[in-house]
CSV table of C-alpha atoms and ligand atoms in Angstrom, one decimal:
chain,number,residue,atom,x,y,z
I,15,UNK,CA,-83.7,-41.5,-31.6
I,16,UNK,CA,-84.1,-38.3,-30.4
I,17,UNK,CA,-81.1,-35.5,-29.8
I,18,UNK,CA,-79.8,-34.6,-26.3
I,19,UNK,CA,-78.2,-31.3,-26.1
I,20,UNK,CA,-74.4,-32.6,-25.4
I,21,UNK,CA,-73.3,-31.8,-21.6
I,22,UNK,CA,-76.9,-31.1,-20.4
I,23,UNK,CA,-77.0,-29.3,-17.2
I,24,UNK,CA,-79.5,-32.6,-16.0
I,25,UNK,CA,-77.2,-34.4,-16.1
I,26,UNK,CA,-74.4,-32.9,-14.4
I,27,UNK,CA,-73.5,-34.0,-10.8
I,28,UNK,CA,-74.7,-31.9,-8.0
I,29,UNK,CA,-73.0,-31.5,-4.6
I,30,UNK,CA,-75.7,-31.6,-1.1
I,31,UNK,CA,-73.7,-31.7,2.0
I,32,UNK,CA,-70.7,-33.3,0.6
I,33,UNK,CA,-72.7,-35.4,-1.4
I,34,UNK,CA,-72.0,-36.0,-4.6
I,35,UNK,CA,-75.1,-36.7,-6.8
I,36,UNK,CA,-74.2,-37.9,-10.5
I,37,UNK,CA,-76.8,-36.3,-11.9
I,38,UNK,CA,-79.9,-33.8,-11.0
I,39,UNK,CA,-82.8,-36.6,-11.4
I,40,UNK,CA,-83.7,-38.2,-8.3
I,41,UNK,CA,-86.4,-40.8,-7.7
I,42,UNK,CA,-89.5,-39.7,-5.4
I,43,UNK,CA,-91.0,-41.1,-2.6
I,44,UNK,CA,-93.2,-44.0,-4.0
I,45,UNK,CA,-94.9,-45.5,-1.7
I,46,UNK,CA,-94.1,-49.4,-2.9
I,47,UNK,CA,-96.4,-51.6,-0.9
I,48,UNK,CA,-93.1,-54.3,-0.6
I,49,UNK,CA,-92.6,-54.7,3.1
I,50,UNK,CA,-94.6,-57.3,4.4
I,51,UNK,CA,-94.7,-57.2,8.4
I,52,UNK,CA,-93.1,-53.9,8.2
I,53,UNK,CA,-89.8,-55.7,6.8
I,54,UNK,CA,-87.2,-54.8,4.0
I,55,UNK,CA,-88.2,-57.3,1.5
I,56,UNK,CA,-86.0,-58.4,-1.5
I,57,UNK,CA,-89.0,-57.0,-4.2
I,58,UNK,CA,-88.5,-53.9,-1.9
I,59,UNK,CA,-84.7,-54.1,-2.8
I,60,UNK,CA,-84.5,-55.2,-6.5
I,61,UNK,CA,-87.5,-52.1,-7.1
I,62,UNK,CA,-84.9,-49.5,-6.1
I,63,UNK,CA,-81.8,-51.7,-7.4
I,64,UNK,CA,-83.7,-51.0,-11.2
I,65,UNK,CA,-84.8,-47.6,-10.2
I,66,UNK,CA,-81.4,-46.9,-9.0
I,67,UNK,CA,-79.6,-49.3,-12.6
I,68,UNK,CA,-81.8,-47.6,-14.7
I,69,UNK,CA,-79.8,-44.0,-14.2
I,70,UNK,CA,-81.4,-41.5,-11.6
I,71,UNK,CA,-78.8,-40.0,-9.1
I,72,UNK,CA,-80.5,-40.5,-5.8
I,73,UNK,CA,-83.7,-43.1,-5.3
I,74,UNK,CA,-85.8,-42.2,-1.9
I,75,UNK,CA,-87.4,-45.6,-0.3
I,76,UNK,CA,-90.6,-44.0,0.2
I,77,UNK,CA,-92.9,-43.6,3.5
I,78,UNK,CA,-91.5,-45.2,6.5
I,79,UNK,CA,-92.7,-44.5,10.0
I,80,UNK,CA,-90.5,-43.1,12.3
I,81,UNK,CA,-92.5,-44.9,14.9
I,82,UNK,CA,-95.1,-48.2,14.9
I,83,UNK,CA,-97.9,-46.2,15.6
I,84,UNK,CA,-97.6,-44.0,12.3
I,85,UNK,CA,-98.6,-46.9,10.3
I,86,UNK,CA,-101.4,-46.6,7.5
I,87,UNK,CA,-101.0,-50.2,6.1
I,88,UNK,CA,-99.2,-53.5,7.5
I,89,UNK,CA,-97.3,-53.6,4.9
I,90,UNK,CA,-95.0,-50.5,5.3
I,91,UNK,CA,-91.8,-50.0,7.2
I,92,UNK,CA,-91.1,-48.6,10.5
I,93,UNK,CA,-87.6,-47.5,11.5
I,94,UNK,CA,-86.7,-50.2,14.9
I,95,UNK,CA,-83.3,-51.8,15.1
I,96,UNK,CA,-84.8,-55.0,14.3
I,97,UNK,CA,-84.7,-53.7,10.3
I,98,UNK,CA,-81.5,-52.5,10.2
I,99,UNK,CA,-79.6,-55.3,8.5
I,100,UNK,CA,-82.3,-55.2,5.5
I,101,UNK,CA,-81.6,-51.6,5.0
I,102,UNK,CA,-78.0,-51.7,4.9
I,103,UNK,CA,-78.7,-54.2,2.2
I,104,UNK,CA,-81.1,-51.9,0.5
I,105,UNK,CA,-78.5,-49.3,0.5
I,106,UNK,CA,-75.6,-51.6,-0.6
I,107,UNK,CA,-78.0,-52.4,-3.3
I,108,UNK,CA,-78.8,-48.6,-4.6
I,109,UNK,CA,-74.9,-47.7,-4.3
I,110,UNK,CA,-74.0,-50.9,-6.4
I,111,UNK,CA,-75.9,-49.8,-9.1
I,112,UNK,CA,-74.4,-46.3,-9.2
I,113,UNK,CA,-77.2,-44.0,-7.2
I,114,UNK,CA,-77.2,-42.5,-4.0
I,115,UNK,CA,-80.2,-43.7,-1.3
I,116,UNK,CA,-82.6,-41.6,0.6
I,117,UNK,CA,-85.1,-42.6,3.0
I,118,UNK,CA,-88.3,-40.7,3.4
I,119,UNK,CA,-89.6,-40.4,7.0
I,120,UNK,CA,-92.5,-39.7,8.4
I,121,UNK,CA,-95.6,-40.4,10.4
I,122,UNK,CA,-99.5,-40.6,9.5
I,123,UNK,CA,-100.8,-38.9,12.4
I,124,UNK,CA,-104.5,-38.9,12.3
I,125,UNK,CA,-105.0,-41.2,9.3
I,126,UNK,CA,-102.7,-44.3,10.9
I,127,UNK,CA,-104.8,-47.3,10.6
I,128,UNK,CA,-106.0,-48.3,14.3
I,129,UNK,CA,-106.9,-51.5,13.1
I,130,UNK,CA,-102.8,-52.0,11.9
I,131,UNK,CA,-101.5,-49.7,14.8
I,132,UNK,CA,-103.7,-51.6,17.4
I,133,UNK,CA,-104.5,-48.0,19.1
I,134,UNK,CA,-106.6,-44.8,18.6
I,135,UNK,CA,-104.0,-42.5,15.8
I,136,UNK,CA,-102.7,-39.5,17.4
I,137,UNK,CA,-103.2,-35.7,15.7
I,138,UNK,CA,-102.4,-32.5,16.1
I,139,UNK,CA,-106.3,-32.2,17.3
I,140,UNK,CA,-109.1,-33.9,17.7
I,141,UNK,CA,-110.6,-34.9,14.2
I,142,UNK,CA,-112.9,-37.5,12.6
I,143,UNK,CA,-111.3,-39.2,9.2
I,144,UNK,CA,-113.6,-39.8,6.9
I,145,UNK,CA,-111.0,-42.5,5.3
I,146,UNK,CA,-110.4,-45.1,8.2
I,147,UNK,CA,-113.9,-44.0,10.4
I,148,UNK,CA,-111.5,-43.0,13.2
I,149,UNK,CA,-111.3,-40.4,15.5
I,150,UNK,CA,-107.7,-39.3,16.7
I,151,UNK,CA,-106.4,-38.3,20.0
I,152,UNK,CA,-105.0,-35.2,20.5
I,153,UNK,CA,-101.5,-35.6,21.4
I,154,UNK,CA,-99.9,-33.9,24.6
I,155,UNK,CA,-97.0,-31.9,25.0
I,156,UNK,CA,-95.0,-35.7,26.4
I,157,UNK,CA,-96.6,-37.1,23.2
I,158,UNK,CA,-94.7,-34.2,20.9
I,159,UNK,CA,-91.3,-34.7,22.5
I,160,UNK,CA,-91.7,-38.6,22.3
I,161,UNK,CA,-92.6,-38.3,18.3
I,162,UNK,CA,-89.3,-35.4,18.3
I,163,UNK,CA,-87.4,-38.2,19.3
I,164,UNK,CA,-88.9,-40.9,17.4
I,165,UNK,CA,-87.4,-38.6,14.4
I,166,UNK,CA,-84.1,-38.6,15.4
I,167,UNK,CA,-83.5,-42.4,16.4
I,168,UNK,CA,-85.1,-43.0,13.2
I,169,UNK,CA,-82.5,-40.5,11.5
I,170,UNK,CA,-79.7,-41.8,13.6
I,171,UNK,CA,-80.6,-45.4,12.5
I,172,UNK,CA,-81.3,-44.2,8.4
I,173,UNK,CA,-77.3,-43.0,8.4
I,174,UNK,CA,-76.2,-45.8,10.2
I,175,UNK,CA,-77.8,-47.8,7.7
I,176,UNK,CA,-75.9,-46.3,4.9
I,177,UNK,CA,-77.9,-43.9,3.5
I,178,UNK,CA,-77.0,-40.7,2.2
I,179,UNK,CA,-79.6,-38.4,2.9
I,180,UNK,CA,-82.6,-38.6,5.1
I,181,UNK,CA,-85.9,-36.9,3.3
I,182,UNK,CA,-88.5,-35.7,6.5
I,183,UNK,CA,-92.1,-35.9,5.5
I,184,UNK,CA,-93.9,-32.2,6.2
I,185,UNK,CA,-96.2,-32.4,3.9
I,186,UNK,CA,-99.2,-34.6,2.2
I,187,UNK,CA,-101.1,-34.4,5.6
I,188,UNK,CA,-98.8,-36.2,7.2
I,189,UNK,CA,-98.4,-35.3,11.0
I,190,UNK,CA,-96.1,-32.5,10.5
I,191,UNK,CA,-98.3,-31.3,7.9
I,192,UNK,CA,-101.3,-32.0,10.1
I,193,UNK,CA,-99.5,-29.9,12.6
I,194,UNK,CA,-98.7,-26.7,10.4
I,195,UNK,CA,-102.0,-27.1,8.7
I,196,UNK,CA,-104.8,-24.7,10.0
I,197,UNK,CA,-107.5,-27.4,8.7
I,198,UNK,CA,-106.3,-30.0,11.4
I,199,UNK,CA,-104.6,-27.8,14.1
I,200,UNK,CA,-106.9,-26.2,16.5
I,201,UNK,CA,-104.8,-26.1,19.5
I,202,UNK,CA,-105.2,-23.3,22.2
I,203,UNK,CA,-101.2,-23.9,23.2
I,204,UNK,CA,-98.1,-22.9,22.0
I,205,UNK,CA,-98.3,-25.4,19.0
I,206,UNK,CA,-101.8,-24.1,17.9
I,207,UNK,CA,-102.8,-20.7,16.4
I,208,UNK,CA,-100.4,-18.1,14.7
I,209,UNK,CA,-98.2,-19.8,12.0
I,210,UNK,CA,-94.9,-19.3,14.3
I,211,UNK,CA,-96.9,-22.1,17.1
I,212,UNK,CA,-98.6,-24.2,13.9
I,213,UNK,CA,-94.6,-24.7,12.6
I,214,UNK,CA,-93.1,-25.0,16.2
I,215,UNK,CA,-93.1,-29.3,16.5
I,216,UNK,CA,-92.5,-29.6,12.6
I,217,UNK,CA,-88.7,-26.8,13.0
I,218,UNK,CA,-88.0,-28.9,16.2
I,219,UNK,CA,-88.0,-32.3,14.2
I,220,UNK,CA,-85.6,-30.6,11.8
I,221,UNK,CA,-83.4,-29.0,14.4
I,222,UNK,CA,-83.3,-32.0,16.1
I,223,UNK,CA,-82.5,-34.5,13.6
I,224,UNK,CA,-80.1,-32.1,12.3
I,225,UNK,CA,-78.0,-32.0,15.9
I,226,UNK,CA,-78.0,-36.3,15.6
I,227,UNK,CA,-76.7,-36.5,12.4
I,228,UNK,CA,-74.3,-33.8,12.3
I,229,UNK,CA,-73.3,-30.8,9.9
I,230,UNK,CA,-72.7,-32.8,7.0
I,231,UNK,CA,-75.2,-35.2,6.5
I,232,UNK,CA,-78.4,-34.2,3.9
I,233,UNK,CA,-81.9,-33.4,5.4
I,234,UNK,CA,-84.4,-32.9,2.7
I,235,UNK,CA,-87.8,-31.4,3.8
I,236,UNK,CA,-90.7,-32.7,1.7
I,237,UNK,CA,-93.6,-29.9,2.1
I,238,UNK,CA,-96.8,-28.5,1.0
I,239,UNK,CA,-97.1,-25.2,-0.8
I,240,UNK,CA,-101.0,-26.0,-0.2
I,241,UNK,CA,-103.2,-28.4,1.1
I,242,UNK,CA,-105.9,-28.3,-1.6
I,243,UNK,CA,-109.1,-27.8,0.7
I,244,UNK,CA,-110.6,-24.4,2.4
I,245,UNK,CA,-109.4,-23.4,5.5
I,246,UNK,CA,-105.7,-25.0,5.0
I,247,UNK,CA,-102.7,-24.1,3.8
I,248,UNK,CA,-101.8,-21.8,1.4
I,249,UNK,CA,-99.1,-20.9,-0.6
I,250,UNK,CA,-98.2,-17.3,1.3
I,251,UNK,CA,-97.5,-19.1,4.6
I,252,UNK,CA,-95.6,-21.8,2.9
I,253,UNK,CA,-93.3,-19.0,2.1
I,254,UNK,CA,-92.4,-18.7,5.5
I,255,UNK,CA,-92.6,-22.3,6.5
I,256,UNK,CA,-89.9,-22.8,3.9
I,257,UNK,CA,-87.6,-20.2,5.4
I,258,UNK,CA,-88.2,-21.7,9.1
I,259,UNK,CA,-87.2,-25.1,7.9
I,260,UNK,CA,-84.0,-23.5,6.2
I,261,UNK,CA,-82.9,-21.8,9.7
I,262,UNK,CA,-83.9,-25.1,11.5
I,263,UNK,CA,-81.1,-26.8,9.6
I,264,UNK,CA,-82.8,-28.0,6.2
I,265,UNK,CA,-80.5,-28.9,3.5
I,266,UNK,CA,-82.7,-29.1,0.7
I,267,UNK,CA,-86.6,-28.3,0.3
I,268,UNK,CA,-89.1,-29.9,-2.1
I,269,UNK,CA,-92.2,-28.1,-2.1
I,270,UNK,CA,-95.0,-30.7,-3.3
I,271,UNK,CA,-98.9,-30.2,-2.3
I,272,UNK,CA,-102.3,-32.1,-0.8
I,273,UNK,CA,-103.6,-33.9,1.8
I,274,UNK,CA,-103.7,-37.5,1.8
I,275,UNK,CA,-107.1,-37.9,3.9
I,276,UNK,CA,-108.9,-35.4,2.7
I,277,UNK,CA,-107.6,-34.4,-1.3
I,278,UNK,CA,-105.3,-37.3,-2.2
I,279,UNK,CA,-105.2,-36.8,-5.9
I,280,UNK,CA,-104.3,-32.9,-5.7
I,281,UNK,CA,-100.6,-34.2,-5.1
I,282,UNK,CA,-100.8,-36.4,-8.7
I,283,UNK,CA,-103.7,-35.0,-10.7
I,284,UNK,CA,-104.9,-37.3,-13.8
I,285,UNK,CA,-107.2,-40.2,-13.7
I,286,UNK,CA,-108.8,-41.2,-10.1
I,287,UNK,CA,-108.9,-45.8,-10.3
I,288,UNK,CA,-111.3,-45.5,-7.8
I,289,UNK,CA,-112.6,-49.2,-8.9
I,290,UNK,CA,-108.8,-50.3,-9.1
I,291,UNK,CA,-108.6,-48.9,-5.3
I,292,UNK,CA,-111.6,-51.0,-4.3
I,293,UNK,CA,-110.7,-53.8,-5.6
I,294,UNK,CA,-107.2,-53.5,-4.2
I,295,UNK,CA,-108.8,-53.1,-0.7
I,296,UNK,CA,-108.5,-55.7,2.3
I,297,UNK,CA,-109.9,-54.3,5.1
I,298,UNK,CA,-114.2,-54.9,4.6
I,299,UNK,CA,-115.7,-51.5,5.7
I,300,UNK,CA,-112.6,-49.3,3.8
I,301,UNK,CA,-113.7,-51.4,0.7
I,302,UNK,CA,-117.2,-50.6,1.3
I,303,UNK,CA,-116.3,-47.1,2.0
I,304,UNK,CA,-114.6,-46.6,-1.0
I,305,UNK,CA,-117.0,-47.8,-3.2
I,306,UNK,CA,-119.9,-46.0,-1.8
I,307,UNK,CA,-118.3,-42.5,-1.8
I,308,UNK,CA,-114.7,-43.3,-3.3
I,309,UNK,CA,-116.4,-40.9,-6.4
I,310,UNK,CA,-117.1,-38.1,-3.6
I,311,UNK,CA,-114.0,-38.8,-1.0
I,312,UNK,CA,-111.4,-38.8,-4.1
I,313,UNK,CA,-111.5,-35.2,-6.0
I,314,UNK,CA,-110.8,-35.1,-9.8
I,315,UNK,CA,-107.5,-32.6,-10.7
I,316,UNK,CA,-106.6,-32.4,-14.3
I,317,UNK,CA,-103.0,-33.2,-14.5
I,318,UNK,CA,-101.2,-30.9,-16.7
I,319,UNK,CA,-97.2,-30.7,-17.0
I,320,UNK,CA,-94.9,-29.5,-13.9
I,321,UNK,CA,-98.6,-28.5,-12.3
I,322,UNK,CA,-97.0,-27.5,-9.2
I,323,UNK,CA,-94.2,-25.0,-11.0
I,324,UNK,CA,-95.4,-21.4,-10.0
I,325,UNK,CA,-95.3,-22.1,-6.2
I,326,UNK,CA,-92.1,-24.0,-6.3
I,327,UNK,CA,-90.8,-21.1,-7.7
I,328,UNK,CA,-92.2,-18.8,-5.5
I,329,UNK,CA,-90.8,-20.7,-2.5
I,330,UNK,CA,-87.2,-21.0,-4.2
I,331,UNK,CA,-86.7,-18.0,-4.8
I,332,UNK,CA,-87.4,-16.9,-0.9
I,333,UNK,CA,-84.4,-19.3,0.5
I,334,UNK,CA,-81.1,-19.7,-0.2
I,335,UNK,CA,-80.6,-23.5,0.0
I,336,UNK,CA,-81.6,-25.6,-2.9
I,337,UNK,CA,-85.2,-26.7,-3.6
I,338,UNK,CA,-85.9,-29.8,-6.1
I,339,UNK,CA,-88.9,-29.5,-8.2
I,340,UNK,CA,-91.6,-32.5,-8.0
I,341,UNK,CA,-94.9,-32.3,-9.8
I,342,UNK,CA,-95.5,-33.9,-13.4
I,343,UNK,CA,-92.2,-33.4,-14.9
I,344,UNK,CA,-92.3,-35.5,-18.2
I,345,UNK,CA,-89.8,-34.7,-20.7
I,346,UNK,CA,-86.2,-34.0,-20.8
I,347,UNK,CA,-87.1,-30.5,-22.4
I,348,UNK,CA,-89.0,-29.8,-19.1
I,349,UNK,CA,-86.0,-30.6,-17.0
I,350,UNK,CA,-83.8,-28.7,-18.9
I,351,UNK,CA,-86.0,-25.8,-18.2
I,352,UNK,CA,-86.6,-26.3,-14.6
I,353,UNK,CA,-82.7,-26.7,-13.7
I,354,UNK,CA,-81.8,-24.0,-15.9
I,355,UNK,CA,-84.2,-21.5,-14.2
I,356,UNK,CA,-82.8,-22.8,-10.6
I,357,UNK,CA,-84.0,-25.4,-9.3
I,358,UNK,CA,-81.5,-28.0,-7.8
I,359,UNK,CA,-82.2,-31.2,-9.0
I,360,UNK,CA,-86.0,-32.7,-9.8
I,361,UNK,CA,-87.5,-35.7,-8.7
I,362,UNK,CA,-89.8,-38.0,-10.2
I,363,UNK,CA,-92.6,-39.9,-9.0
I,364,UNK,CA,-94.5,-41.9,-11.9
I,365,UNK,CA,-92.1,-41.8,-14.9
I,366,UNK,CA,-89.6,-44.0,-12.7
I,367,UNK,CA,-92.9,-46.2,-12.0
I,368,UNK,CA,-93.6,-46.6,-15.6
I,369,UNK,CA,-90.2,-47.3,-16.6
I,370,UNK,CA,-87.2,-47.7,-14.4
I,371,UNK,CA,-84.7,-47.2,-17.0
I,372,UNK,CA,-86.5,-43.7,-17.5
I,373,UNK,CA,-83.4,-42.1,-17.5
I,374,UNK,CA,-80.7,-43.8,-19.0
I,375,UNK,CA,-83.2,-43.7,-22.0
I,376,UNK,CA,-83.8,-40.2,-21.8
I,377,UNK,CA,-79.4,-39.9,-21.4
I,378,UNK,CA,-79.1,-41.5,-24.6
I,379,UNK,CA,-81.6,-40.1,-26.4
I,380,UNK,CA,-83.4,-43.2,-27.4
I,381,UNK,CA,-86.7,-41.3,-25.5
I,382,UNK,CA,-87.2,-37.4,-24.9
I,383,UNK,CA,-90.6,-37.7,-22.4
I,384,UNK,CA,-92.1,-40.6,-20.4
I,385,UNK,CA,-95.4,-42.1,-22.0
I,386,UNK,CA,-96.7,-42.5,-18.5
I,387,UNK,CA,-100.4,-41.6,-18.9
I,388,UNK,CA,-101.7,-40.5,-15.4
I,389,UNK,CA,-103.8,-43.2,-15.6
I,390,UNK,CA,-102.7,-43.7,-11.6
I,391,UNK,CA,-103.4,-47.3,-11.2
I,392,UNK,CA,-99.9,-47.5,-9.5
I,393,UNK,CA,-101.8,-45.9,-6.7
I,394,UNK,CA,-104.2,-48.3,-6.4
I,395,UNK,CA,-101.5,-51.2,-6.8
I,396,UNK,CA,-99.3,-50.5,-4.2
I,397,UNK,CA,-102.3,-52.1,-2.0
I,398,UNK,CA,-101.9,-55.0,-3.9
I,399,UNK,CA,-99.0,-57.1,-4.9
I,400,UNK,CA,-96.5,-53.7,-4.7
I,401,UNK,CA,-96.0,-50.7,-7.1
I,402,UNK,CA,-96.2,-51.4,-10.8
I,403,UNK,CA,-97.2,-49.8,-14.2
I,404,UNK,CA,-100.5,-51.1,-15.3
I,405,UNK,CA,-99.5,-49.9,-18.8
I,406,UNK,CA,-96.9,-53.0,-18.5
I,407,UNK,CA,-99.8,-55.5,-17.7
A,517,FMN,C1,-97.9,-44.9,-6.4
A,517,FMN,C2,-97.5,-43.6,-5.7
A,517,FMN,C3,-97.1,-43.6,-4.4
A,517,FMN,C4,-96.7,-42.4,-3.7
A,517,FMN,N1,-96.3,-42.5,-2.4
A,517,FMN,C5,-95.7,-41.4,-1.9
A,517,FMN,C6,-95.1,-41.4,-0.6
A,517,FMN,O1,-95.0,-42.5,0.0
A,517,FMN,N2,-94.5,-40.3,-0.1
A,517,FMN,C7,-94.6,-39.1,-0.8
A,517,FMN,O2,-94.1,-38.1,-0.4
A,517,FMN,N3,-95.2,-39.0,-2.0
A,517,FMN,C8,-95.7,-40.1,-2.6
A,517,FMN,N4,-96.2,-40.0,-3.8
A,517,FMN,C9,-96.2,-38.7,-4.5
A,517,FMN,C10,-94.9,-38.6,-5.4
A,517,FMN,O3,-93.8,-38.5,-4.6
A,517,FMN,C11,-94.9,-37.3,-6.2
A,517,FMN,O4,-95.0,-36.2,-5.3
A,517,FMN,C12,-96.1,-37.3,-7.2
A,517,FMN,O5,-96.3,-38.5,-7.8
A,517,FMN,C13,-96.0,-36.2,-8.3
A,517,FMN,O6,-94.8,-36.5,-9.1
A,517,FMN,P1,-94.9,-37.2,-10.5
A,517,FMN,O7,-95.8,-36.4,-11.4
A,517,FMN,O8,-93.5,-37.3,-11.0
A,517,FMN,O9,-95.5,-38.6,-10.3
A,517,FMN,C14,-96.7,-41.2,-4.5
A,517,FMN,C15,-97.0,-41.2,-5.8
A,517,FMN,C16,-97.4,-42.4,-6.4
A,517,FMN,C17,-97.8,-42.3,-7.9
């Protein structure tokens, strides 16, 4: 047994729009590979239901696509009325077991699979991906109000479904991030160019989402303080892309990094299971893709502990609403550091992945740090059979 300092600020409950979190550790987006035909699955339910059991005070059901043709993989969700009854379960789940329940939205822009969306993937501009052999479409100003609204139905339909906070993806090279990132926008409009037009559709999908759902109701903005390749983003212009999402109505910010199609590991750092990902692999040329230049398309990062700390500071300490830290946060002696210096809450990828009862151990003081090893064949399973700790195999 180790000691917990009594009454430790982690876990104290922490108040976001009226919501009232029991404690500051909440569960980050995992993708979990458990929605078969885009449905809410009951592996999908009884992940979060431990996740959520096992003590943090919010879970986030990871990546779902505001729209069908944001879609990497077949089997991920996307927000339509017909799932609405297997998310209100999902949510009746989490709140059972004591947490609260975000939902991460998003769309893939110009990594969507066309072979699962059925259609060339739209992009902020015209550009080759390396990952799926596609080239995107650029999308037209109809195409940017359409995805807008997207957004906001698939907000509108996240609260009706009893969640308590919506999470909008901006970053990872997602298509907001595609949009504010100079290494994918090369428009000659007013969405292209000067960081004010590179920000523009991302602040409208905030603004907007934020008029649906009301005063009351938590946004959180996932986002980049850098991309991890030359010519995108970096951490001074994050600065002020944090401060535009605060004045489009953001409730909360957590600033994470990387972009999936072009430096996916920069976002977890450790081990790269390039031959775990192959072998995971369905579709025949992405499997021979990866294992041809997996070594070459999948960078190496050293993972070190709270790797992402410096610029997470830097961006919290430019707004005034409160920004969670995510980014290798092990032990319990990190996360009394990171909440006493000011940051809201942190969340937690991996650890919750390695063991869901992460933090009712680390409550008790039967643990004081996660053994996860960065190994990162989680990443590679969640092609498979859905999320799991190969340290459990
Ligand atoms: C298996 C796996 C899937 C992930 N899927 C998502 C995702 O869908 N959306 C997202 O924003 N981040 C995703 N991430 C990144 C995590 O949210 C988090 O930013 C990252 O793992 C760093 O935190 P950690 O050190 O606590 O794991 C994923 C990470 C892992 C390990």
């Amino acid at each position: 047994m180790t000691t917990v300092p009594k009454h430790s600020p982690v876990f104290s409950s922490f108040v976001l729009e009226g919501l009232e979190l029991r404690n500051r550790v909440v569960r980050a987006g995992c993708f979990e590979g458990m929605s078969q035909g885009g449905m809410v699955t009951e592996d999908l339910i009884e992940h979060h239901r431990q996740v959520a059991a096992g003590g943090v005070g919010m879970t986030t059901l990871s990546y779902c696509s505001v729209s069908e043709d944001g879609r990497a993989f077949s089997h991920e969700l996307w927000m339509r009325p017909k799932i609405l009854s297997g998310l209100s379960r999902f949510t009746s789940a989490v709140h059972d077991a004591g947490a609260a329940a975000s939902i991460q939205l998003g769309h893939c822009g110009f990594f969507a699979s066309p072979s699962v969306i059925g259609m060339r993937p739209l992009g902020a501009s015209p550009k080759f991906c390396l990952f799926r052999l596609s080239y995107c479409r650029e999308m037209t100003e109809d195409d940017i109000e359409e995805k807008t609204n997207d957004f906001v139905h698939a907000a509108t339909l996240a609260r009706q479904a009893g969640f308590d906070a919506v999470e909008i993806h901006a970053g990872h090279g997602y298509l907001l991030s595609q949009f504010i990132s100079p290494w994918t926008n090369r428009r000659k409009d007013h969405y292209g160019g000067p960081l004010e037009n590179r920000v523009r559709f991302p602040a409208e999908v905030v603004r907007r989402v934020r008029a649906a759902v009301g005063a009351d109701y938590p946004i959180l903005v996932k986002m980049n303080q850098r991309d991890g390749m030359r010519g995108g983003l970096e951490l001074d212009e994050a600065v002020q892309i944090a401060q535009t999402f605060e004045a489009a109505g953001a409730s909360a910010l957590v600033p994470s990094c990387g972009f999936t199609a072009s430096t996916p590991f920069y976002m977890l750092r450790g081990r790269r299971p390039v031959k775990e990902m192959v072998q995971a692999q369905n579709g025949f040329f992405y499997k021979l893709g990866l294992s041809l230049f997996g070594w070459i398309m999948v960078q190496r990062y050293p993972f070190e502990p709270l790797f992402l700390v410096e610029g997470a500071r830097q961006i919290r300490d430019k707004v005034r609403i409160p920004v969670g830290y995510v980014g290798g946060v092990r032990s319990i002696t990190e996360m009394e550091r990171l909440i006493a210096e000011g940051f809201a809450f942190v969340q937690l990828g991996r650890p919750t992945i390695r063991d869901p009862k992460f933090v009712n151990r680390l409550e008790s003081g039967e643990i004081a740090a996660s053994d996860c090893d960065q190994c990162n064949r989680c990443v590679a399973s969640m092609s498979a059979d859905g999320v799991t700790c190969a340290l459990n195999d």
